[in-house]
PDB file of C-alpha atoms in Angstrom:
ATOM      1  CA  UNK A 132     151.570 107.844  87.035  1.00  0.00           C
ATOM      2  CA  UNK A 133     148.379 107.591  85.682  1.00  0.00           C
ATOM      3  CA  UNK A 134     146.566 103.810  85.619  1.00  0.00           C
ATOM      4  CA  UNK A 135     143.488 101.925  84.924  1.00  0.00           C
ATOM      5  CA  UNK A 136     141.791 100.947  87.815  1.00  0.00           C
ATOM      6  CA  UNK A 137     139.218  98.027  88.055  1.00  0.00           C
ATOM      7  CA  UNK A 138     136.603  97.199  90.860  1.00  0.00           C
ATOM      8  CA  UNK A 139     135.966  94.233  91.989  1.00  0.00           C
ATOM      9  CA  UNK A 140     139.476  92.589  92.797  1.00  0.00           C
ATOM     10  CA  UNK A 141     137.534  89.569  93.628  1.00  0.00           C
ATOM     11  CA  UNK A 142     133.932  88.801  92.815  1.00  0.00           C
ATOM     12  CA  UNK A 143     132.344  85.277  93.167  1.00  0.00           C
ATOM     13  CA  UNK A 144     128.951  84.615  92.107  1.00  0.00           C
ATOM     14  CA  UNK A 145     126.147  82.292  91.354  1.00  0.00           C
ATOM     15  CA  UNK A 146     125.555  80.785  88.060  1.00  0.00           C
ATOM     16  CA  UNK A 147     123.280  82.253  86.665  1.00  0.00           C
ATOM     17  CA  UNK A 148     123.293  85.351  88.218  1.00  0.00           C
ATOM     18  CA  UNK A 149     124.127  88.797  86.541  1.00  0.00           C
ATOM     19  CA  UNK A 150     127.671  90.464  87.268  1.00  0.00           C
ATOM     20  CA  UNK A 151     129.114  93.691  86.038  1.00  0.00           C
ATOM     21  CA  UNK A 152     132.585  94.339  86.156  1.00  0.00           C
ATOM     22  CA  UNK A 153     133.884  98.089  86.681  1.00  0.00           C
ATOM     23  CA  UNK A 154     136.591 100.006  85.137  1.00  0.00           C
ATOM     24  CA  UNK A 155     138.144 103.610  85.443  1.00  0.00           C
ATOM     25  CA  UNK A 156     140.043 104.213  82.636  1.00  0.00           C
ATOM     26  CA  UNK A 157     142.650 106.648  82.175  1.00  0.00           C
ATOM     27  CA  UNK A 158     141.207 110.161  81.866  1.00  0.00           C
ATOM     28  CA  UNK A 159     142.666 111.084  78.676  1.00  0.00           C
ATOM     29  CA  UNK A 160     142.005 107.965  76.488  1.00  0.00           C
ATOM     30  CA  UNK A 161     139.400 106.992  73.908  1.00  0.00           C
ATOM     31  CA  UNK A 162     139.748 103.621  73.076  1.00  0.00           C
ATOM     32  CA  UNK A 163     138.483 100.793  76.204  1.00  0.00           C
ATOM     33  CA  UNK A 164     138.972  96.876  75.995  1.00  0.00           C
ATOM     34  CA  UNK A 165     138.549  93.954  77.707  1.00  0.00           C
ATOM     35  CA  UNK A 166     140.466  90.645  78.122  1.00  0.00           C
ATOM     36  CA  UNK A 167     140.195  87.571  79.959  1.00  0.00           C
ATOM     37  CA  UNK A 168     142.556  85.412  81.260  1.00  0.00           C
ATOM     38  CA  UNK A 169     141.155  81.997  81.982  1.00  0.00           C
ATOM     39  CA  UNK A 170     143.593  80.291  84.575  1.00  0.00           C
ATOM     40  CA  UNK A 171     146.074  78.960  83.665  1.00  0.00           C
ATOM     41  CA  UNK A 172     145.847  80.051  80.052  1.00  0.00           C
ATOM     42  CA  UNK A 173     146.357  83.022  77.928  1.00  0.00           C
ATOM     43  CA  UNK A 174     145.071  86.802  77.404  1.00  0.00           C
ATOM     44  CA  UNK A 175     142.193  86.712  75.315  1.00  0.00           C
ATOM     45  CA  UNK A 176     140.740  89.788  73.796  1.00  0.00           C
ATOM     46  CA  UNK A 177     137.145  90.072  73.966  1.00  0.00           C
ATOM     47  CA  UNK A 178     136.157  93.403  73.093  1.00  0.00           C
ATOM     48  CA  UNK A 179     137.462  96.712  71.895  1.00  0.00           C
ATOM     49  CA  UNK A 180     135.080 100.188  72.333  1.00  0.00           C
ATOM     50  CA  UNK A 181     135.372 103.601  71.175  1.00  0.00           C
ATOM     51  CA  UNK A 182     133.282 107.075  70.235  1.00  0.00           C
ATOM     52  CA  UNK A 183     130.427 105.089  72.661  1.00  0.00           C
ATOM     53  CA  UNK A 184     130.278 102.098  70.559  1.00  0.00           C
ATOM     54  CA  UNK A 185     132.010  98.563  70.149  1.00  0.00           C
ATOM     55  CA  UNK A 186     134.787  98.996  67.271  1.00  0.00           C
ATOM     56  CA  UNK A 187     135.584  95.041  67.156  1.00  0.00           C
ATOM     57  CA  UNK A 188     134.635  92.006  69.242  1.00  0.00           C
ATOM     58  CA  UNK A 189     136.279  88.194  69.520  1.00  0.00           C
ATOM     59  CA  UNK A 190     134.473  85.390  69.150  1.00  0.00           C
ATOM     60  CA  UNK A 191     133.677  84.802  73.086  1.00  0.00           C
ATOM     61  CA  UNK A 192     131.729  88.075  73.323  1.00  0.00           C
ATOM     62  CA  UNK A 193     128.404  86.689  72.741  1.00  0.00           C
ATOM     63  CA  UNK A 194     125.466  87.968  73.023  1.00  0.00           C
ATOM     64  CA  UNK A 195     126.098  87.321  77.209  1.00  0.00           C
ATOM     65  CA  UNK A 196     127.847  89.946  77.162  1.00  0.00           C
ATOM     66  CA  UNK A 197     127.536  94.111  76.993  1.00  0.00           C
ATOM     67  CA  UNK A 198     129.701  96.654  77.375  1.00  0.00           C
ATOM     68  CA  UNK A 199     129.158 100.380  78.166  1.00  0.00           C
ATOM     69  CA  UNK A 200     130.281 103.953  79.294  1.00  0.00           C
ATOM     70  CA  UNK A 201     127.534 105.521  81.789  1.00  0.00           C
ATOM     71  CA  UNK A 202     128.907 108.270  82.732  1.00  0.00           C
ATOM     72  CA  UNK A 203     131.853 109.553  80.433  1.00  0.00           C
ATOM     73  CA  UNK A 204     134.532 108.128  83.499  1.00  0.00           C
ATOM     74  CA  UNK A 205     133.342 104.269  83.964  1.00  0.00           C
ATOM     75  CA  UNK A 206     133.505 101.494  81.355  1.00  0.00           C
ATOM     76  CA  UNK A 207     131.807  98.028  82.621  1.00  0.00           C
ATOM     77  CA  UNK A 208     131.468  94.530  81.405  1.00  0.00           C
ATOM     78  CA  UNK A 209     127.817  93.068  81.915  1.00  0.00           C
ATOM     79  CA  UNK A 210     128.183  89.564  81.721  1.00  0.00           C
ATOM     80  CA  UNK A 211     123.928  88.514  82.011  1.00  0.00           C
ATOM     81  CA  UNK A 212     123.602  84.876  82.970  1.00  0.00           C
ATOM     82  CA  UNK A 213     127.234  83.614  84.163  1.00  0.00           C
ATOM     83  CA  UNK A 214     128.328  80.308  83.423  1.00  0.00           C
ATOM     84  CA  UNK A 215     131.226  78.059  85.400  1.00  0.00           C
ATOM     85  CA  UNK A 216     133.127  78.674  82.330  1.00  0.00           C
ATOM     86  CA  UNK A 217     133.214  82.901  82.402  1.00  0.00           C
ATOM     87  CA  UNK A 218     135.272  82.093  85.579  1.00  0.00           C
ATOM     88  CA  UNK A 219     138.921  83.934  84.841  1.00  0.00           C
ATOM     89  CA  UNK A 220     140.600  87.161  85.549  1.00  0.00           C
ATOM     90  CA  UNK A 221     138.958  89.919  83.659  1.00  0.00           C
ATOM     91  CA  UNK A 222     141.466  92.948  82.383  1.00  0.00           C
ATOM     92  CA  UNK A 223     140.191  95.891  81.563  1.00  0.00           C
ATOM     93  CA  UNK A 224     142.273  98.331  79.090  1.00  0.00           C
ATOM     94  CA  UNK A 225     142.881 101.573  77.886  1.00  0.00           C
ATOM     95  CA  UNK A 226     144.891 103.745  75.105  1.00  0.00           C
ATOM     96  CA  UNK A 227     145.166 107.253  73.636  1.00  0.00           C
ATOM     97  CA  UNK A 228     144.727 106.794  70.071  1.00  0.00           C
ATOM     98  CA  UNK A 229     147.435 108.600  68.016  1.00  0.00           C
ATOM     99  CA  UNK A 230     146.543 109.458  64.112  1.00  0.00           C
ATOM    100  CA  UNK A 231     150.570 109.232  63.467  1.00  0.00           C
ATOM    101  CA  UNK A 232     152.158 107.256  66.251  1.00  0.00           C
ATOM    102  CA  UNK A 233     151.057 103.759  67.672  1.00  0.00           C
ATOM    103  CA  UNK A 234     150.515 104.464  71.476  1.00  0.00           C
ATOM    104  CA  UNK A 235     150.423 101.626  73.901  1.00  0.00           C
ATOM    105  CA  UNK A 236     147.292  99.797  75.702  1.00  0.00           C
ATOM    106  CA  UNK A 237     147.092 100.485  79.121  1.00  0.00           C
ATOM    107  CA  UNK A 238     145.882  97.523  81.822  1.00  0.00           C
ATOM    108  CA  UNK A 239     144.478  97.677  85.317  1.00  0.00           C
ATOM    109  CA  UNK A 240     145.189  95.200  87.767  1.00  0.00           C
ATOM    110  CA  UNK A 241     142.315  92.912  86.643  1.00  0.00           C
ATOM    111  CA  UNK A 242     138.906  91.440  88.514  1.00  0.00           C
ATOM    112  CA  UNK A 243     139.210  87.472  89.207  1.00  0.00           C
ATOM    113  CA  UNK A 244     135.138  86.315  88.716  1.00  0.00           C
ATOM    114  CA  UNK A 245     134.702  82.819  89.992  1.00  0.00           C
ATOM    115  CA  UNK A 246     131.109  81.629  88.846  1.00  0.00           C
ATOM    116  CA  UNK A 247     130.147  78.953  91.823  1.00  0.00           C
TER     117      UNK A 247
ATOM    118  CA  UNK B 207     148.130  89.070  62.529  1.00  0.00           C
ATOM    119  CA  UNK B 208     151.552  87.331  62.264  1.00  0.00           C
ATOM    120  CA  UNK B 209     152.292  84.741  64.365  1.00  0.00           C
ATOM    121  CA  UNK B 210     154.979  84.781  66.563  1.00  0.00           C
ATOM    122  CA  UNK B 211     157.434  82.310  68.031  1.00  0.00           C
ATOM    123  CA  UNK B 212     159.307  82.505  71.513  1.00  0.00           C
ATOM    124  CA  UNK B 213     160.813  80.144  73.472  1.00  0.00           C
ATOM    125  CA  UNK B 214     158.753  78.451  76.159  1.00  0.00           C
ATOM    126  CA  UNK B 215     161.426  79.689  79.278  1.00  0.00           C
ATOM    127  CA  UNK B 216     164.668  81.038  80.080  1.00  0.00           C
ATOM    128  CA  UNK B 217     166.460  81.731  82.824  1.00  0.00           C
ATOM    129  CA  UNK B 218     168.283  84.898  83.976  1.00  0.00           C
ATOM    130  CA  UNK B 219     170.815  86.072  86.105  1.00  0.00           C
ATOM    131  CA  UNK B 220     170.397  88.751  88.101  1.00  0.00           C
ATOM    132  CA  UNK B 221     172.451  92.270  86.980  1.00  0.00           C
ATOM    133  CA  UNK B 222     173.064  90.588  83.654  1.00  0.00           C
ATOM    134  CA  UNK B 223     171.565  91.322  80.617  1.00  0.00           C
ATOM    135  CA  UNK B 224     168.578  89.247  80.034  1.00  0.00           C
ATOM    136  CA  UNK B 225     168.010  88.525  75.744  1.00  0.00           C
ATOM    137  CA  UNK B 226     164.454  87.554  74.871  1.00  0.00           C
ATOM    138  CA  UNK B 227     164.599  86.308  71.080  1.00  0.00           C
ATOM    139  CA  UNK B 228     161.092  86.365  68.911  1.00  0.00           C
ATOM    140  CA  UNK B 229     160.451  84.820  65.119  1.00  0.00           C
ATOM    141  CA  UNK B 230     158.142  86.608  63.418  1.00  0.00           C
ATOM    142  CA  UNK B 231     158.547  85.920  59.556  1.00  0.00           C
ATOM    143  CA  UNK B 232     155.498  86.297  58.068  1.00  0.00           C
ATOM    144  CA  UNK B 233     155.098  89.667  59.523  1.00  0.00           C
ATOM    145  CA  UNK B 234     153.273  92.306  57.173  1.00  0.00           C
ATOM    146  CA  UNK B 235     154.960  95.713  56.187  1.00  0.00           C
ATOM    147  CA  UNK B 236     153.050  97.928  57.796  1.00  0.00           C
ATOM    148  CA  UNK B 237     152.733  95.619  61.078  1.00  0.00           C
ATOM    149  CA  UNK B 238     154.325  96.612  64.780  1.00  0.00           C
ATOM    150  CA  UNK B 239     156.410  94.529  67.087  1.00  0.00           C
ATOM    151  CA  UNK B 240     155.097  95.043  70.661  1.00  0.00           C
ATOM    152  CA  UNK B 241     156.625  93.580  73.618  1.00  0.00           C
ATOM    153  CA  UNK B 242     154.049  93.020  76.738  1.00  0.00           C
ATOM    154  CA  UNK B 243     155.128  91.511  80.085  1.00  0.00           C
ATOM    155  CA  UNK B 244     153.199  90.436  82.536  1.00  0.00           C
ATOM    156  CA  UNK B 245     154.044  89.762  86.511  1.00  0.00           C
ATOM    157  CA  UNK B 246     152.444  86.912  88.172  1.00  0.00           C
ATOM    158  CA  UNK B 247     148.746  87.320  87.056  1.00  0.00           C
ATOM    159  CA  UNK B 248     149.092  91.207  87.022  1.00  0.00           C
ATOM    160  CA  UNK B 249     147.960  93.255  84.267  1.00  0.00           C
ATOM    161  CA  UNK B 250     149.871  93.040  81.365  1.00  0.00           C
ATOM    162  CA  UNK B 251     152.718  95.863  81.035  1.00  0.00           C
ATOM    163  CA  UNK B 252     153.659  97.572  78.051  1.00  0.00           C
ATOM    164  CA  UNK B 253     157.299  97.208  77.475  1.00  0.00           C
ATOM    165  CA  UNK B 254     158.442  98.519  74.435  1.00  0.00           C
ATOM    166  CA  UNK B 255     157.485  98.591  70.498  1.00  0.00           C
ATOM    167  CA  UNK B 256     158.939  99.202  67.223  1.00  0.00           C
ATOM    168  CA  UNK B 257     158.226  99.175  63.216  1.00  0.00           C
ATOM    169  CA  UNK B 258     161.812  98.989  62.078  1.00  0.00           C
ATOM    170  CA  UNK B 259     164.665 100.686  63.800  1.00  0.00           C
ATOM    171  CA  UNK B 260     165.797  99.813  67.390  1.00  0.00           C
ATOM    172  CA  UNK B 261     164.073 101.555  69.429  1.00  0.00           C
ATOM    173  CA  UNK B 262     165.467 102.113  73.645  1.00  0.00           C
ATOM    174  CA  UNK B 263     163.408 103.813  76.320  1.00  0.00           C
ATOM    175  CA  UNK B 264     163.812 103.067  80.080  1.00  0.00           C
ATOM    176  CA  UNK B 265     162.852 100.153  80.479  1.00  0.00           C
ATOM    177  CA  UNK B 266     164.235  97.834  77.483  1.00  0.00           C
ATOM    178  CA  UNK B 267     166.003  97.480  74.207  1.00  0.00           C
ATOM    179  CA  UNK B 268     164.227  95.952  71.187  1.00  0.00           C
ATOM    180  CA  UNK B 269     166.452  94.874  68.487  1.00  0.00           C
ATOM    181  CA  UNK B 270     164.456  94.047  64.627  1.00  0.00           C
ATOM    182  CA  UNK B 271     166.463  92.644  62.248  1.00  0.00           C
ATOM    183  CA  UNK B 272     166.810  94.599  58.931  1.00  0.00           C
ATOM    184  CA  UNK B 273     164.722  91.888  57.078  1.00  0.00           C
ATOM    185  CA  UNK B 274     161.996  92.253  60.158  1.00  0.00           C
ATOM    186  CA  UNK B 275     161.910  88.385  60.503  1.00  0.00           C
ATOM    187  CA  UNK B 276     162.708  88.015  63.846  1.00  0.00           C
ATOM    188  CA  UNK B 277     163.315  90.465  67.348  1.00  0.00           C
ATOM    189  CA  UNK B 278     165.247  90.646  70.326  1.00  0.00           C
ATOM    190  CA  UNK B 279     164.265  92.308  73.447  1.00  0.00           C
ATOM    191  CA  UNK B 280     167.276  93.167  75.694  1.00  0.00           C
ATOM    192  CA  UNK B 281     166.398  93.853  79.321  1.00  0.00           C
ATOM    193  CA  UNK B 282     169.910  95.555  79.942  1.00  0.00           C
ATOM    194  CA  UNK B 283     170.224  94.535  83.920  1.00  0.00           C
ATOM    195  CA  UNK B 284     167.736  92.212  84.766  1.00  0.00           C
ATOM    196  CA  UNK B 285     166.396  92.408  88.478  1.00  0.00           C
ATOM    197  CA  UNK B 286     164.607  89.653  90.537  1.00  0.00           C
ATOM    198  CA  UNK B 287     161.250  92.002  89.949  1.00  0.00           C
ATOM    199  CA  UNK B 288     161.879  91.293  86.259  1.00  0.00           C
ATOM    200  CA  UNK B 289     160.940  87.797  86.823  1.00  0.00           C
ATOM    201  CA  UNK B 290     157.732  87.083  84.363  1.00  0.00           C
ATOM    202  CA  UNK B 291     155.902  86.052  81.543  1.00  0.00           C
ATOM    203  CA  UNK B 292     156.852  87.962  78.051  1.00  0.00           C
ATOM    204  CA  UNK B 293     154.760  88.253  75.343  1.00  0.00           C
ATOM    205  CA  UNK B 294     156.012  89.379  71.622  1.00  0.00           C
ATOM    206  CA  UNK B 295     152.848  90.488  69.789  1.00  0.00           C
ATOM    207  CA  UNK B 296     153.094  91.451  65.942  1.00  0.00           C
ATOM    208  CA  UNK B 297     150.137  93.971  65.321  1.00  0.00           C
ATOM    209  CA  UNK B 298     149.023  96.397  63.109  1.00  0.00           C
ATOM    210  CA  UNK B 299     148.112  98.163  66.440  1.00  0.00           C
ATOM    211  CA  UNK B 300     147.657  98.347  70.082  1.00  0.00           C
ATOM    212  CA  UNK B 301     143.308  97.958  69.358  1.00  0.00           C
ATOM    213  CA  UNK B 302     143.197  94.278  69.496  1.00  0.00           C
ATOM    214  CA  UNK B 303     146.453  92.622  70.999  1.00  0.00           C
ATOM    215  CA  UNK B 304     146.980  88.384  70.407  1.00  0.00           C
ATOM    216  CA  UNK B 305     148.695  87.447  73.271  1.00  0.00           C
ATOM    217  CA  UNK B 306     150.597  84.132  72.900  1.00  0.00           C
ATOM    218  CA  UNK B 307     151.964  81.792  75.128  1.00  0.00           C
ATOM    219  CA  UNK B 308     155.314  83.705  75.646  1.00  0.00           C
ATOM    220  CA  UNK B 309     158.316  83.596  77.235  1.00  0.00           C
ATOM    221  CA  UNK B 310     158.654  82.628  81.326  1.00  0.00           C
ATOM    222  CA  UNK B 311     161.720  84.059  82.450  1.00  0.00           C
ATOM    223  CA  UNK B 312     162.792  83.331  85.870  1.00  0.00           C
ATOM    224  CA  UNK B 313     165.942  85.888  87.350  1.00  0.00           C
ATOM    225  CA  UNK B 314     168.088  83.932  89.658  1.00  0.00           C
ATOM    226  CA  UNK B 315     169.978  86.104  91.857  1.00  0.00           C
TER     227      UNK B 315
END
């Protein structure tokens, strides 16, 4: 079965320090996101992508963060200057958009950041 | 989007039929029921959706009531791997997902 998969598992930084965050979505799909899941707490959407550009952002993405497809297989999550606070599990997402039938998101396994 | 309404926790046993009830009544016409689960930190897992009718696949049941007010998810024999957080999302779409608080439910064999 097909899945998104996400690299890191586990990354710990510095504050202050740049971190990107890796995802392979699934081959066929056009639409990326990204959530967060502060400990503890719940899903939060932060960012939705598609056709190589953001389609709809929350709140939390700030200017902090960036998102981006190098190469036509990746999608990352640049977060530039971390703060204690961007510490939480970081899901990455995927779908096949449908023109007459809603399709569901797909989610990898997720990337826990701590910021130390 | 709606809002949605579950209870905090239930508690299932296992091989029975686990029913995970959702209020949803100021849903929109044109707005989806989704049904999300997710297993101890995991990524969330699609479950099931629906607009009106029930709709089955092999995983779950989701039951809308004719007025569209309220949902039940039916996992039809609950196993101890079913043992998670639920999440009842009311959506236009899949694009931008509002995960609430959901539903803990805890199979006991």
């Amino acid at each position: 079965e097909p899945e998104v998969t996400q690299t890191p598992s586990h990354q710990v930084t510095q504050m202050g320090q740049e971190v990107i965050l890796r995802c392979v979505p699934i081959s066929n799909h056009l639409y990326f996101y990204w959530y967060r899941q502060i400990l503890g707490q719940k899903v939060e959407f932060l960012v939705s992508f598609y056709n190589n550009e953001i389609s709809e952002k929350s709140e939390i993405f700030d200017d902090q963060f960036s998102v981006e497809r190098p190469d036509g297989s990746n999608f990352t999550l640049k977060i530039r200057s971390t703060k204690l606070e961007d510490s939480a599990m970081y899901f990455c997402a995927s779908s096949e958009p449908s023109w007459t039938v809603n399709t569901e998101a797909f989610f990898g396994q997720g990337t826990r950041l701590t910021v130390v | 989007d709606a809002k949605t309404t579950q209870p905090t926790s239930m508690d299932c046993a296992e091989g029975r039929a686990a029913n995970l009830p959702c209020n949803h009544s100021t849903i929109s016409g044109n707005e989806y029921v989704y049904w999300y689960r997710q297993i101890h930190s995991q990524g969330p897992q699609y479950i099931i959706h629906g607009l009106k009718n029930n709709e089955t696949n092999e995983m779950a049941s989701l039951i809308i009531t004719e007025d569209r007010k309220s949902s039940t998810l039916i996992l039809p024999h609950a196993t101890l791997r079913d043992t998670a957080v639920y999440y009842c999302i009311v959506s236009l779409n899949d694009y931008k997902l509002s995960f609430g608080a959901g539903t803990t439910v805890t199979v006991r064999a």
